[in-house]
Coordinates of N, CA and C in Angstrom, one line a residue:
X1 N 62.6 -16.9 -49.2 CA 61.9 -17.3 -48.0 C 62.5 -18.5 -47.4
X2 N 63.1 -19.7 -48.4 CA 63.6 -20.7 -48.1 C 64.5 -20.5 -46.9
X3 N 65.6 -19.5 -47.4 CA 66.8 -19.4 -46.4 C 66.7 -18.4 -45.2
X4 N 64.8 -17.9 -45.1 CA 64.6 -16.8 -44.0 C 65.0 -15.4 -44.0
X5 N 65.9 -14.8 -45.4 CA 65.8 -13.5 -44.8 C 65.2 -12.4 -45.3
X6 N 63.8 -13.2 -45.3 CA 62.8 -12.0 -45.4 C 62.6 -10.9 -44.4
X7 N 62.8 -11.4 -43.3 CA 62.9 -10.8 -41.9 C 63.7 -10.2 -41.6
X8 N 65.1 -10.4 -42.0 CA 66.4 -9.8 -41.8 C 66.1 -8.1 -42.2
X9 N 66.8 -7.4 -41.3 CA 66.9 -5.6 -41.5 C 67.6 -5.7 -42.5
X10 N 69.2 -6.6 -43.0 CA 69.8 -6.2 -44.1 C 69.3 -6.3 -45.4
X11 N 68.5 -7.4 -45.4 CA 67.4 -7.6 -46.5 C 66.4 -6.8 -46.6
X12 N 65.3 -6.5 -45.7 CA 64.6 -5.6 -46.0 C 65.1 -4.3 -46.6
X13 N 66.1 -3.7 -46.3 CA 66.3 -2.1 -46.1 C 67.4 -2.5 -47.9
X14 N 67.6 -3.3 -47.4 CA 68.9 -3.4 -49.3 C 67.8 -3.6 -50.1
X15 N 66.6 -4.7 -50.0 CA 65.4 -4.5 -51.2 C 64.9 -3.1 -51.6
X16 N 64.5 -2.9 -50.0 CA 63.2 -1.6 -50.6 C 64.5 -0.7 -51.2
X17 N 65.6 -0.7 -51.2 CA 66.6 0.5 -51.7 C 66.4 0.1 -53.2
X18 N 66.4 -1.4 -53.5 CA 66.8 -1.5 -55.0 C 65.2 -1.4 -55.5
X19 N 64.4 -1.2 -55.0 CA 62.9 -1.0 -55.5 C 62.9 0.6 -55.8
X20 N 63.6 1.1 -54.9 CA 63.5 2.7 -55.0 C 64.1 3.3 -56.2
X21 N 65.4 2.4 -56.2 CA 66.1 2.9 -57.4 C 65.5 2.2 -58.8
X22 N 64.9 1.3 -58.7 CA 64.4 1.2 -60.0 C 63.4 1.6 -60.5
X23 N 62.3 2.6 -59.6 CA 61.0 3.8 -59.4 C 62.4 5.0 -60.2
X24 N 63.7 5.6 -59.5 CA 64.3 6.3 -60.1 C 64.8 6.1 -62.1
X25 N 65.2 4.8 -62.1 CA 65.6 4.5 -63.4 C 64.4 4.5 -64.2
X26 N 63.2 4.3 -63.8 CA 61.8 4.9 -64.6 C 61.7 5.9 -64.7
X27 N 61.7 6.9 -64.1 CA 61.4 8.4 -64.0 C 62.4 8.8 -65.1
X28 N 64.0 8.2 -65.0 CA 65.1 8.9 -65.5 C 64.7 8.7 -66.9
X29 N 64.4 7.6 -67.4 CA 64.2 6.9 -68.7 C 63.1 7.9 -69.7
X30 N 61.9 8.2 -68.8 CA 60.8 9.0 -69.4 C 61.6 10.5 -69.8
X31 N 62.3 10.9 -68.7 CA 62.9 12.3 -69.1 C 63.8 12.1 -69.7
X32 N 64.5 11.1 -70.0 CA 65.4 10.9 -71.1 C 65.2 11.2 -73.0
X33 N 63.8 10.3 -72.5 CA 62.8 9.8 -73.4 C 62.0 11.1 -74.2
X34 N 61.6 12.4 -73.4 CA 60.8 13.3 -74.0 C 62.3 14.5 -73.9
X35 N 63.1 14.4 -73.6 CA 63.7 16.0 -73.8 C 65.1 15.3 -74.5
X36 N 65.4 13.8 -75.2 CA 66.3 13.6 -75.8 C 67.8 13.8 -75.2
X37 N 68.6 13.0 -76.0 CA 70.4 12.9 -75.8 C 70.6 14.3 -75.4
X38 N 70.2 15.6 -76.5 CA 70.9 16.8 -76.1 C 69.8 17.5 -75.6
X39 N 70.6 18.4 -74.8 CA 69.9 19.5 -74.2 C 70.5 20.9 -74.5
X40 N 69.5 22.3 -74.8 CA 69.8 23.5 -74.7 C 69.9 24.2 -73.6
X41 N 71.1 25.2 -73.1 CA 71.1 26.0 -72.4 C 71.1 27.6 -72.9
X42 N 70.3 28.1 -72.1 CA 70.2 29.5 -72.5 C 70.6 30.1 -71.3
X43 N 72.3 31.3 -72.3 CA 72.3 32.0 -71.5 C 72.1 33.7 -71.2
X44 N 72.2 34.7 -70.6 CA 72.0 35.9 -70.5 C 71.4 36.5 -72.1
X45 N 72.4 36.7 -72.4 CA 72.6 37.4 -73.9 C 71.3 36.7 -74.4
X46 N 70.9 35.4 -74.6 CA 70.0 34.1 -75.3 C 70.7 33.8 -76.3
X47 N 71.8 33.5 -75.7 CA 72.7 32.6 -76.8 C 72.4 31.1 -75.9
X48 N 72.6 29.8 -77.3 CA 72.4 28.7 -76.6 C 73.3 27.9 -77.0
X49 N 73.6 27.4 -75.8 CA 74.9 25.7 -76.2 C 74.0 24.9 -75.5
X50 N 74.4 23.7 -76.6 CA 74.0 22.0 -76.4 C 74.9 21.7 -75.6
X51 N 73.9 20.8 -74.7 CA 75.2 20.0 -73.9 C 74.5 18.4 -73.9
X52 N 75.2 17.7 -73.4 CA 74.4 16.0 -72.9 C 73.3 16.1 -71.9
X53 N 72.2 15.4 -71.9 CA 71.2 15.8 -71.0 C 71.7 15.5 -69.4
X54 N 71.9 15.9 -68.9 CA 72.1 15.5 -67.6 C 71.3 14.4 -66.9
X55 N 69.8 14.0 -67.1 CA 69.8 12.8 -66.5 C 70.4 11.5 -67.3
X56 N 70.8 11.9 -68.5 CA 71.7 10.6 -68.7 C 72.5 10.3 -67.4
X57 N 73.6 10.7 -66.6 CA 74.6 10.6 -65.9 C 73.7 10.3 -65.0
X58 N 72.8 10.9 -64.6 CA 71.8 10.4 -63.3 C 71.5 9.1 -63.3
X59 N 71.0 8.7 -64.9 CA 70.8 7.2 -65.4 C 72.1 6.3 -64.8
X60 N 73.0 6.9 -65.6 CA 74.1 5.7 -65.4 C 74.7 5.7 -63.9
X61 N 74.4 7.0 -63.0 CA 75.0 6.5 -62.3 C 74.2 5.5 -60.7
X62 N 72.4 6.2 -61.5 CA 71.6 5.1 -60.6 C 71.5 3.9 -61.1
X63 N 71.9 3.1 -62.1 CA 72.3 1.9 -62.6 C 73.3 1.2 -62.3
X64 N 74.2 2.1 -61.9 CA 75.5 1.6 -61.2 C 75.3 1.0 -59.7
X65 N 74.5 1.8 -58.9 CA 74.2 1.6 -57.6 C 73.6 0.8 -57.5
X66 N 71.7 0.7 -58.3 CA 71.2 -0.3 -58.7 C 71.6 -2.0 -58.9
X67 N 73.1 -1.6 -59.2 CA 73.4 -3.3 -59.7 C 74.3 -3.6 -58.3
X68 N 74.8 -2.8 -57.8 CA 75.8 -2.8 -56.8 C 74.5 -3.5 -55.2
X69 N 73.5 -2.6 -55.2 CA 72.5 -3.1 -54.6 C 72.0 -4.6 -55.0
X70 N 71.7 -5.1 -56.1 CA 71.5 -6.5 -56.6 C 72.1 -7.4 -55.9
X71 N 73.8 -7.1 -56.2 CA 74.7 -7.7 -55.7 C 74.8 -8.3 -54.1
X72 N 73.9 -6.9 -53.7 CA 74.2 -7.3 -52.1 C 73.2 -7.9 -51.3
X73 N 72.0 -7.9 -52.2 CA 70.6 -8.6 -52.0 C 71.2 -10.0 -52.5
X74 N 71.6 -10.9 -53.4 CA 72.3 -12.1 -53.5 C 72.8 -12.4 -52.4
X75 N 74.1 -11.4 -51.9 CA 75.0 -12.1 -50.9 C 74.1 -12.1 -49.1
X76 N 73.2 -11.3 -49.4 CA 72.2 -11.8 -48.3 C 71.2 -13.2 -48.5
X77 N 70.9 -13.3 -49.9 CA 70.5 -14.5 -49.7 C 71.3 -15.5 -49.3
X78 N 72.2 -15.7 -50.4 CA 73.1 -16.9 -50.6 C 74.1 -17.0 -48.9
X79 N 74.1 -15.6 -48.6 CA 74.6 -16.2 -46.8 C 74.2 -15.6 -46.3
X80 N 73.0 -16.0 -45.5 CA 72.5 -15.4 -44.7 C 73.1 -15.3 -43.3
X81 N 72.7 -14.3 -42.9 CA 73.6 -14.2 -41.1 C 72.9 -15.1 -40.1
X82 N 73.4 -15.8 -39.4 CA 72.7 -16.5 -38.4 C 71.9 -15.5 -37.2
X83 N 71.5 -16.1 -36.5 CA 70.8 -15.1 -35.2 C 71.4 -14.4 -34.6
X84 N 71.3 -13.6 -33.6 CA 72.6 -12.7 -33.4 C 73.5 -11.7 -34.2
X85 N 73.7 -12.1 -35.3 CA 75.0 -12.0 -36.0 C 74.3 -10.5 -37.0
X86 N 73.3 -9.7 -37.2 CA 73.1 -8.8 -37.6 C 73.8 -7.8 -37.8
X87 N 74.4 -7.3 -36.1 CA 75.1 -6.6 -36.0 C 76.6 -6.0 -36.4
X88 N 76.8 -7.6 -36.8 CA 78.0 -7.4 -37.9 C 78.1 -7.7 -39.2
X89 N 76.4 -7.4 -39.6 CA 76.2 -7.6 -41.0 C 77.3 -7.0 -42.2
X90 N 77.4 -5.9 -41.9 CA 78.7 -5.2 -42.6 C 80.0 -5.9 -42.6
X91 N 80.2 -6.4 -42.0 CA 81.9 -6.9 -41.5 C 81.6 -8.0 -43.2
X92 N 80.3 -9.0 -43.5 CA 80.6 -9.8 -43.9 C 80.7 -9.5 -45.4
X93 N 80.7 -8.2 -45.3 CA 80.9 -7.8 -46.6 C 82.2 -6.7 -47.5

């Protein structure tokens, strides 16, 4: 609030993103959590192969975004755009 960009569109919209993704890395965690590392596929015949659970990968790669978002909520703090200057929010990045 010190440096004002509470108010800023780049700040609001990069927050609520990293709030959303971290509602996702909850979700991902619990289904991680009850159907375990591996997973069964059954096919035709009902034969089954193990594979990696797939929201692992979902995990890692909403964590990746997640931190990439962090990053860019900082560089909105730490410089914030003057008045006017919104519009080339992107350029400063």
């Amino acid at each position: 609030r010190e440096k004002g960009v509470e108010h800023s569109f780049m700040f609001t919209t990069t927050f609520n993103r990293y709030v959303e993704q971290i509602q996702h890395l909850s979700e991902l965690q619990k289904i991680i959590k009850e159907n375990g590392m591996l997973v069964k596929k059954e096919y035709v015949k009902g034969r089954e192969n193990i594979y990696m659970n797939p929201a692992i990968n979902a995990y890692n790669a909403t964590c990746a975004g997640a931190d990439r978002t962090a990053q860019l909520i900082f560089r909105c703090i730490l410089q914030p755009l003057s008045d006017g200057d919104e519009k080339d929010a992107f350029d400063m990045f």
